[in-house]
């Protein structure tokens, strides 16, 4: 198929590469050109403006956040420039409010729109093994399906309202941060009693909590290794706040989210700006003043 | 070996059965006799009083809570009646304060004492596949080791201070309740947007959170099946409060624990007295008034 | 002085009336005309567009929220239409982010800008007895001072950065909601033990907490009188969230604010959309299921 | 009247002095003798054992906490030694559980029992201006009334169940700690924006929150003066936990109480053991890392 791809960060680049490798004709655009050139070396055509990447059957976008999406599609005019036959597949983790607005703006212009946020880090994206949530009009999804199946280990249908895929993505990220905070508080309690944190975490993550999230962040906590970030702590805060916004819009109290927000803020106030989410444990230990004890 | 076993609830009975099956000479005692008789049919000798079960090499106890332990060992006089050569292995989930007191009281009488709380439900106990935390004097542990290895898939050494095994058990149970609350809040958020809760839970528990705790409680939440309880909600509250007590004693703030306590209380106030911990989702849905929405 | 006044809700109308009564030449504008006409009957000149109200020495604005301020000053073009000699005194409760943006936009156009949010309900405004926080360039404040003194019992200087007055206003409203939540939780606890809530509240608000906030909301709680709202619950939520935004921008954890947000959301989910902040007690009682107890 | 008084801390001594000054025949007992001797110089008779202070018409007790009450009345045997005609008036801040137990134990012995906890610091006690909550059998209260009126500015009847007076006392102390935490978080937010904390607190405590609690603790926060403690922070934590216990017994979620507990623990972990409750602001500032900012 003729495919466009906008947003070539670590995730987007890995995904676009897979589309190229699967034989599709991929035109890419990125705000900074270096990433686009790397894709060119794999066979992509590089567009000088976003609208030139949006002329194919499907346009994928994997932009960093709400602002980046607004800059390109609204302020940058891409929505108005898109070919009516093109289906836009939006992989970004965005707010539910923007998700709803995008759905409306595409519909009013007769453009196909699919929300397809993903779970998985760049290495998983490179392996084409993402878990991809998919929501939108059935026709649009069908058109994009071969591409989505190239990118994902599994597609998880979430219905026709695009924002459902986005709220599920935010709920999932909320669960990730909850798991880390829980591990952080528990390990600090154990440590206050003289238990070796690495022992504690090995126990938990090889038995009751033998799942990827606990193992990845548990290892980082046990090793006190917070850089480079896999999932940067400020991005975790952004996603918790997006979950809170979504909850607010539908009047859903989420007491855990409130705790997470403050714990993340506390970590940031103490220098975790460039650290991984696992640095939540620094906030837990700090509250108990563990590092200053005799 | 000559072994005593006190406390024959679902867990204790399964464990004592395994000791019998492994060829040990087991004398059992239980407050109500019915459970003891069942063990007799498997080959156990039934003692009419606790002290008669405490004459062997090792005395296991698996009592329900602090009060039951105090009733038997302190008020019932068992500590004073035990043979100095006997090692007491305490499998119960008890407070750190009682753990410390038990350690002192055994030591002052020259009795061996091992804290050996376990993770695993009765079916896991029956299969001899428990994860067992072990803390105490090395000599006492060595004496009991063949028995412990009969009961457990793995022994997790936690050092010489018995209370360390207990605090780890409480920290683990705190993590279990945290995981359920997180799943509850996330699924209520998704549901408020029209997402099918079973779909959401299948996604989460077969990908990022593909571990026993999430799968067991996730299934119950998806099916709205809260009885009979696997892990009764009031016991979950008891354990969260024991974790808070342990945290208080060492001045460790645990904001998640505070949220869990209130969410559990709310579920209890709304009729979850005989339900499973998964009924935390009822409190989440109630806060959002989901069941009353048009 | 020649004065403009934009935004004639209950507060704005009362304030503008006082300026008229003090002998100033007041030109008013309001989105809906009815309010403006009432002021006309007191002697105000009615402007057909905001910019015609902005030709005097000082322009007061008392708009409902960030959006209303943006609509008039940015999208409506008022900032560009204002006379450079005019000082804008903004009494609205707005976000710190907008406060900063307004300060910059006024400065870049050479316009004077004073943030002057107030504490006090409409009856206090009508009596000219507001407590007014004042921040901005000294020259601009001096020019407006006679007008501000007409409106306020006392001016509270908060320095030269306008957003300081706004953050203090938000911090104050956060304290108001905290006080109500505290009174709500305490009275529900007392009620659960059979204590008469009115007795409890009379005790507290005539001794330790004998201050306006506790007395006003305490009376409403004791009488279960939640309509009409004095301070509407959704506006309280808006202000708590603005306080959270301000805290987020400076990395300040505020755990009480997180609790307030959820308690307010819970009240809204249960039908408090048109009720007073005192309806927080309904959420407290609901969590304890007090109304359903035998 | 012939009166006994047990427990001569700062509060008890001031109260007993007032009873002496009012012409009653007061026999005192205290664990450490120094305090008793001071009362002797004012005219009290000093008893060598508690039961000798318990022979009059009314026995007042003002002991430090649950443990002290249990030591004297249960373990020390005072309950069994009391004259059946004596009414025991208990002024201590104790748990609701102990309050209920005391009510039962007095009743089963035919002893009169009145719970009469107080609000007010030692200087208020010395002035005879306490606010006193009173609950118990009407006959017992009537017998003690002249004494209570000597001690209090006002008696607040709370019904016949003694524990109601105690739960109201705990609810009041919970409100005090809530108020301080609210003031602490708000002032830290303001400070993060460069607002002078003393200015902020003067504003709040002379307008919306012009009541004793806010003024006393606000002054301490503004002056960063945390020693000597007026209301010691560990005692505040004790009372919050007693409120939580009372709430737990009746299944009442109290989310604010959970936040207070952790904030108090954090202050204690950071060295506030001998400080006033106002030191809660240190925990707030620490979470935001305010003291380490450039």
GROMACS .gro file of C-alpha atoms in nm, chain B:
model
  294
  295UNK     CA    1   1.048  -3.668   6.225
  296UNK     CA    2   0.814  -3.623   6.515
  297UNK     CA    3   0.608  -3.320   6.431
  298UNK     CA    4   0.324  -3.122   6.587
  299UNK     CA    5   0.078  -2.910   6.391
  300UNK     CA    6  -0.156  -2.656   6.547
  301UNK     CA    7  -0.423  -2.471   6.349
  302UNK     CA    8  -0.608  -2.678   6.090
  303UNK     CA    9  -0.793  -2.431   5.873
  304UNK     CA   10  -0.787  -2.478   5.498
  305UNK     CA   11  -0.417  -2.390   5.481
  306UNK     CA   12  -0.304  -2.576   5.791
  307UNK     CA   13  -0.490  -2.893   5.697
  308UNK     CA   14  -0.334  -2.901   5.352
  309UNK     CA   15   0.012  -2.846   5.497
  310UNK     CA   16  -0.024  -3.107   5.772
  311UNK     CA   17  -0.148  -3.358   5.516
  312UNK     CA   18   0.168  -3.312   5.317
  313UNK     CA   19   0.384  -3.373   5.623
  314UNK     CA   20   0.195  -3.696   5.690
  315UNK     CA   21   0.226  -3.801   5.329
  316UNK     CA   22   0.602  -3.743   5.349
  317UNK     CA   23   0.621  -4.002   5.627
  318UNK     CA   24   0.650  -3.782   5.934
  319UNK     CA   25   0.480  -3.866   6.261
  320UNK     CA   26   0.235  -3.583   6.296
  321UNK     CA   27   0.033  -3.492   6.603
  322UNK     CA   28  -0.234  -3.233   6.541
  323UNK     CA   29  -0.446  -3.003   6.751
  324UNK     CA   30  -0.724  -2.769   6.650
  325UNK     CA   31  -0.966  -2.556   6.849
  326UNK     CA   32  -1.263  -2.726   6.689
  327UNK     CA   33  -1.224  -3.100   6.662
  328UNK     CA   34  -1.379  -3.170   6.324
  329UNK     CA   35  -1.073  -3.060   6.132
  330UNK     CA   36  -0.847  -3.270   6.351
  331UNK     CA   37  -1.051  -3.580   6.287
  332UNK     CA   38  -1.013  -3.540   5.915
  333UNK     CA   39  -0.638  -3.541   5.962
  334UNK     CA   40  -0.665  -3.847   6.184
  335UNK     CA   41  -0.814  -4.034   5.894
  336UNK     CA   42  -0.493  -3.958   5.703
  337UNK     CA   43  -0.277  -4.094   5.982
  338UNK     CA   44  -0.231  -3.808   6.225
  339UNK     CA   45  -0.245  -3.852   6.597
  340UNK     CA   46  -0.496  -3.610   6.752
  341UNK     CA   47  -0.391  -3.427   7.068
  342UNK     CA   48  -0.653  -3.320   7.319
  343UNK     CA   49  -0.452  -3.014   7.422
  344UNK     CA   50  -0.198  -2.799   7.238
  345UNK     CA   51   0.091  -2.894   7.464
  346UNK     CA   52   0.053  -3.261   7.368
  347UNK     CA   53   0.114  -3.159   7.006
  348UNK     CA   54   0.425  -2.974   7.113
  349UNK     CA   55   0.640  -3.264   7.230
  350UNK     CA   56   0.815  -3.346   6.900
  351UNK     CA   57   1.115  -3.211   6.715
  352UNK     CA   58   0.925  -2.936   6.544
  353UNK     CA   59   0.594  -2.766   6.617
  354UNK     CA   60   0.422  -2.598   6.323
  355UNK     CA   61   0.148  -2.347   6.384
  356UNK     CA   62  -0.084  -2.191   6.129
  357UNK     CA   63  -0.330  -1.986   6.335
  358UNK     CA   64  -0.569  -1.728   6.199
  359UNK     CA   65  -0.436  -1.404   6.345
  360UNK     CA   66  -0.258  -1.234   6.634
  361UNK     CA   67  -0.538  -1.306   6.876
  362UNK     CA   68  -0.540  -1.679   6.806
  363UNK     CA   69  -0.164  -1.695   6.848
  364UNK     CA   70  -0.182  -1.507   7.178
  365UNK     CA   71  -0.467  -1.726   7.301
  366UNK     CA   72  -0.273  -2.046   7.248
  367UNK     CA   73   0.087  -1.952   7.318
  368UNK     CA   74   0.056  -1.684   7.586
  369UNK     CA   75  -0.279  -1.708   7.762
  370UNK     CA   76  -0.310  -2.082   7.699
  371UNK     CA   77   0.038  -2.134   7.840
  372UNK     CA   78   0.182  -2.332   7.549
  373UNK     CA   79   0.508  -2.139   7.547
  374UNK     CA   80   0.572  -2.243   7.905
  375UNK     CA   81   0.475  -2.603   7.834
  376UNK     CA   82   0.694  -2.659   7.531
  377UNK     CA   83   0.990  -2.890   7.545
  378UNK     CA   84   1.314  -2.686   7.524
  379UNK     CA   85   1.436  -2.899   7.238
  380UNK     CA   86   1.138  -2.820   7.017
  381UNK     CA   87   1.159  -2.570   6.734
  382UNK     CA   88   0.843  -2.369   6.675
  383UNK     CA   89   0.776  -2.283   6.311
  384UNK     CA   90   0.510  -2.013   6.286
  385UNK     CA   91   0.342  -1.989   5.944
  386UNK     CA   92   0.076  -1.736   6.040
  387UNK     CA   93   0.041  -1.386   5.896
  388UNK     CA   94   0.083  -1.182   6.212
  389UNK     CA   95   0.181  -0.833   6.315
  390UNK     CA   96   0.542  -0.731   6.329
  391UNK     CA   97   0.491  -0.634   6.692
  392UNK     CA   98   0.378  -0.985   6.783
  393UNK     CA   99   0.657  -1.133   6.572
  394UNK     CA  100   0.910  -0.943   6.778
  395UNK     CA  101   0.747  -1.042   7.103
  396UNK     CA  102   0.736  -1.408   7.002
  397UNK     CA  103   1.103  -1.400   6.910
  398UNK     CA  104   1.190  -1.262   7.253
  399UNK     CA  105   0.966  -1.496   7.446
  400UNK     CA  106   1.102  -1.804   7.270
  401UNK     CA  107   1.459  -1.690   7.312
  402UNK     CA  108   1.417  -1.625   7.684
  403UNK     CA  109   1.292  -1.983   7.727
  404UNK     CA  110   1.563  -2.133   7.510
  405UNK     CA  111   1.309  -2.240   7.247
  406UNK     CA  112   1.389  -2.239   6.877
  407UNK     CA  113   1.171  -2.008   6.673
  408UNK     CA  114   1.130  -1.971   6.297
  409UNK     CA  115   0.895  -1.733   6.122
  410UNK     CA  116   0.779  -1.899   5.800
  411UNK     CA  117   0.477  -1.720   5.651
  412UNK     CA  118   0.369  -1.831   5.307
  413UNK     CA  119   0.228  -1.705   4.979
  414UNK     CA  120  -0.022  -1.937   4.817
  415UNK     CA  121  -0.384  -2.042   4.847
  416UNK     CA  122  -0.503  -2.376   4.985
  417UNK     CA  123  -0.473  -2.554   4.649
  418UNK     CA  124  -0.111  -2.445   4.628
  419UNK     CA  125  -0.053  -2.562   4.984
  420UNK     CA  126  -0.207  -2.898   4.898
  421UNK     CA  127   0.034  -2.931   4.607
  422UNK     CA  128   0.329  -2.854   4.833
  423UNK     CA  129   0.412  -2.558   4.613
  424UNK     CA  130   0.399  -2.267   4.855
  425UNK     CA  131   0.647  -1.982   4.845
  426UNK     CA  132   0.775  -1.975   5.200
  427UNK     CA  133   0.961  -1.687   5.364
  428UNK     CA  134   1.196  -1.812   5.631
  429UNK     CA  135   1.367  -1.616   5.907
  430UNK     CA  136   1.521  -1.723   6.236
  431UNK     CA  137   1.835  -1.866   6.393
  432UNK     CA  138   2.026  -2.080   6.140
  433UNK     CA  139   2.027  -2.386   6.369
  434UNK     CA  140   1.653  -2.379   6.413
  435UNK     CA  141   1.599  -2.338   6.041
  436UNK     CA  142   1.830  -2.629   5.961
  437UNK     CA  143   1.642  -2.856   6.197
  438UNK     CA  144   1.311  -2.774   6.029
  439UNK     CA  145   1.439  -2.755   5.673
  440UNK     CA  146   1.329  -3.102   5.554
  441UNK     CA  147   0.977  -3.027   5.669
  442UNK     CA  148   0.974  -2.684   5.513
  443UNK     CA  149   1.098  -2.824   5.185
  444UNK     CA  150   0.811  -3.069   5.189
  445UNK     CA  151   0.566  -2.781   5.213
  446UNK     CA  152   0.718  -2.533   4.973
  447UNK     CA  153   0.817  -2.495   4.612
  448UNK     CA  154   1.085  -2.264   4.734
  449UNK     CA  155   1.221  -2.126   5.059
  450UNK     CA  156   1.310  -1.758   5.058
  451UNK     CA  157   1.564  -1.682   5.333
  452UNK     CA  158   1.504  -1.348   5.504
  453UNK     CA  159   1.778  -1.348   5.765
  454UNK     CA  160   1.790  -1.419   6.136
  455UNK     CA  161   1.531  -1.172   6.269
  456UNK     CA  162   1.198  -1.351   6.248
  457UNK     CA  163   0.998  -1.028   6.203
  458UNK     CA  164   1.164  -0.973   5.867
  459UNK     CA  165   0.975  -1.267   5.720
  460UNK     CA  166   0.655  -1.123   5.863
  461UNK     CA  167   0.708  -0.773   5.729
  462UNK     CA  168   0.779  -0.918   5.385
  463UNK     CA  169   0.457  -1.115   5.400
  464UNK     CA  170   0.265  -0.799   5.492
  465UNK     CA  171   0.440  -0.599   5.221
  466UNK     CA  172   0.341  -0.869   4.973
  467UNK     CA  173  -0.021  -0.864   5.078
  468UNK     CA  174  -0.017  -0.486   5.057
  469UNK     CA  175   0.102  -0.526   4.697
  470UNK     CA  176  -0.181  -0.769   4.623
  471UNK     CA  177  -0.444  -0.528   4.748
  472UNK     CA  178  -0.277  -0.242   4.562
  473UNK     CA  179  -0.291  -0.440   4.240
  474UNK     CA  180  -0.661  -0.509   4.283
  475UNK     CA  181  -0.742  -0.148   4.365
  476UNK     CA  182  -0.546  -0.036   4.059
  477UNK     CA  183  -0.730  -0.284   3.838
  478UNK     CA  184  -1.059  -0.173   3.992
  479UNK     CA  185  -1.004   0.198   3.936
  480UNK     CA  186  -0.873   0.144   3.583
  481UNK     CA  187  -1.160  -0.080   3.482
  482UNK     CA  188  -1.416   0.163   3.621
  483UNK     CA  189  -1.258   0.445   3.421
  484UNK     CA  190  -1.271   0.233   3.106
  485UNK     CA  191  -1.629   0.131   3.179
  486UNK     CA  192  -1.733   0.495   3.221
  487UNK     CA  193  -1.630   0.539   2.857
  488UNK     CA  194  -1.829   0.240   2.740
  489UNK     CA  195  -1.541  -0.006   2.721
  490UNK     CA  196  -1.637  -0.364   2.800
  491UNK     CA  197  -1.473  -0.447   3.132
  492UNK     CA  198  -1.402  -0.808   3.037
  493UNK     CA  199  -1.221  -0.693   2.722
  494UNK     CA  200  -1.018  -0.445   2.921
  495UNK     CA  201  -0.918  -0.703   3.178
  496UNK     CA  202  -0.830  -0.966   2.922
  497UNK     CA  203  -0.601  -0.718   2.754
  498UNK     CA  204  -0.424  -0.612   3.073
  499UNK     CA  205  -0.389  -0.954   3.229
  500UNK     CA  206  -0.261  -1.126   2.918
  501UNK     CA  207   0.000  -0.862   2.837
  502UNK     CA  208   0.160  -0.618   3.080
  503UNK     CA  209   0.013  -0.782   3.386
  504UNK     CA  210   0.021  -1.147   3.293
  505UNK     CA  211   0.082  -1.267   3.648
  506UNK     CA  212  -0.121  -1.476   3.890
  507UNK     CA  213  -0.250  -1.196   4.112
  508UNK     CA  214  -0.386  -0.987   3.825
  509UNK     CA  215  -0.531  -1.287   3.648
  510UNK     CA  216  -0.711  -1.431   3.948
  511UNK     CA  217  -0.866  -1.107   4.068
  512UNK     CA  218  -0.912  -0.973   3.716
  513UNK     CA  219  -1.125  -1.273   3.626
  514UNK     CA  220  -1.342  -1.219   3.934
  515UNK     CA  221  -1.384  -0.851   3.849
  516UNK     CA  222  -1.473  -0.927   3.487
  517UNK     CA  223  -1.731  -1.182   3.597
  518UNK     CA  224  -1.857  -0.975   3.892
  519UNK     CA  225  -1.812  -1.290   4.099
  520UNK     CA  226  -1.731  -1.202   4.458
  521UNK     CA  227  -1.843  -1.510   4.649
  522UNK     CA  228  -1.728  -1.743   4.780
  523UNK     CA  229  -1.421  -1.543   4.877
  524UNK     CA  230  -1.076  -1.675   4.788
  525UNK     CA  231  -0.910  -1.401   4.991
  526UNK     CA  232  -1.183  -1.252   5.208
  527UNK     CA  233  -1.204  -0.874   5.193
  528UNK     CA  234  -1.203  -0.824   5.574
  529UNK     CA  235  -0.880  -1.024   5.591
  530UNK     CA  236  -0.731  -0.803   5.325
  531UNK     CA  237  -0.819  -0.501   5.537
  532UNK     CA  238  -0.663  -0.667   5.840
  533UNK     CA  239  -0.338  -0.720   5.649
  534UNK     CA  240  -0.330  -0.367   5.509
  535UNK     CA  241  -0.373  -0.239   5.863
  536UNK     CA  242  -0.092  -0.466   5.986
  537UNK     CA  243   0.128  -0.322   5.712
  538UNK     CA  244   0.031   0.026   5.830
  539UNK     CA  245   0.117  -0.070   6.188
  540UNK     CA  246   0.457  -0.199   6.078
  541UNK     CA  247   0.510   0.119   5.876
  542UNK     CA  248   0.409   0.334   6.172
  543UNK     CA  249   0.653   0.160   6.404
  544UNK     CA  250   0.939   0.250   6.172
  545UNK     CA  251   0.801   0.588   6.060
  546UNK     CA  252   0.742   0.490   5.698
  547UNK     CA  253   0.469   0.687   5.519
  548UNK     CA  254   0.269   0.465   5.279
  549UNK     CA  255   0.014   0.678   5.096
  550UNK     CA  256  -0.119   0.388   4.888
  551UNK     CA  257  -0.197   0.195   5.205
  552UNK     CA  258  -0.413   0.482   5.327
  553UNK     CA  259  -0.615   0.471   5.007
  554UNK     CA  260  -0.653   0.094   5.027
  555UNK     CA  261  -0.776   0.111   5.384
  556UNK     CA  262  -1.052   0.354   5.297
  557UNK     CA  263  -1.154   0.174   4.982
  558UNK     CA  264  -1.181  -0.152   5.176
  559UNK     CA  265  -1.382   0.017   5.450
  560UNK     CA  266  -1.614   0.159   5.188
  561UNK     CA  267  -1.667  -0.185   5.037
  562UNK     CA  268  -1.741  -0.325   5.384
  563UNK     CA  269  -1.985  -0.045   5.462
  564UNK     CA  270  -2.164  -0.144   5.143
  565UNK     CA  271  -2.203  -0.511   5.228
  566UNK     CA  272  -1.881  -0.685   5.122
  567UNK     CA  273  -1.826  -0.854   5.458
  568UNK     CA  274  -1.840  -1.201   5.304
  569UNK     CA  275  -1.693  -1.118   4.968
  570UNK     CA  276  -1.358  -1.156   4.800
  571UNK     CA  277  -1.102  -0.877   4.775
  572UNK     CA  278  -1.211  -0.839   4.414
  573UNK     CA  279  -1.518  -0.661   4.553
  574UNK     CA  280  -1.298  -0.353   4.581
  575UNK     CA  281  -1.431  -0.282   4.232
  576UNK     CA  282  -1.774  -0.232   4.383
  577UNK     CA  283  -1.640   0.058   4.588
  578UNK     CA  284  -1.477   0.211   4.280
  579UNK     CA  285  -1.793   0.184   4.076
  580UNK     CA  286  -1.997   0.320   4.363
  581UNK     CA  287  -1.783   0.628   4.403
  582UNK     CA  288  -1.845   0.704   4.035
  583UNK     CA  289  -2.211   0.616   4.079
  584UNK     CA  290  -2.178   0.402   3.767
  585UNK     CA  291  -2.465   0.169   3.839
  586UNK     CA  292  -2.713   0.456   3.869
  587UNK     CA  293  -2.624   0.626   3.546
  588UNK     CA  294  -2.874   0.643   3.262
   0.00000   0.00000   0.00000
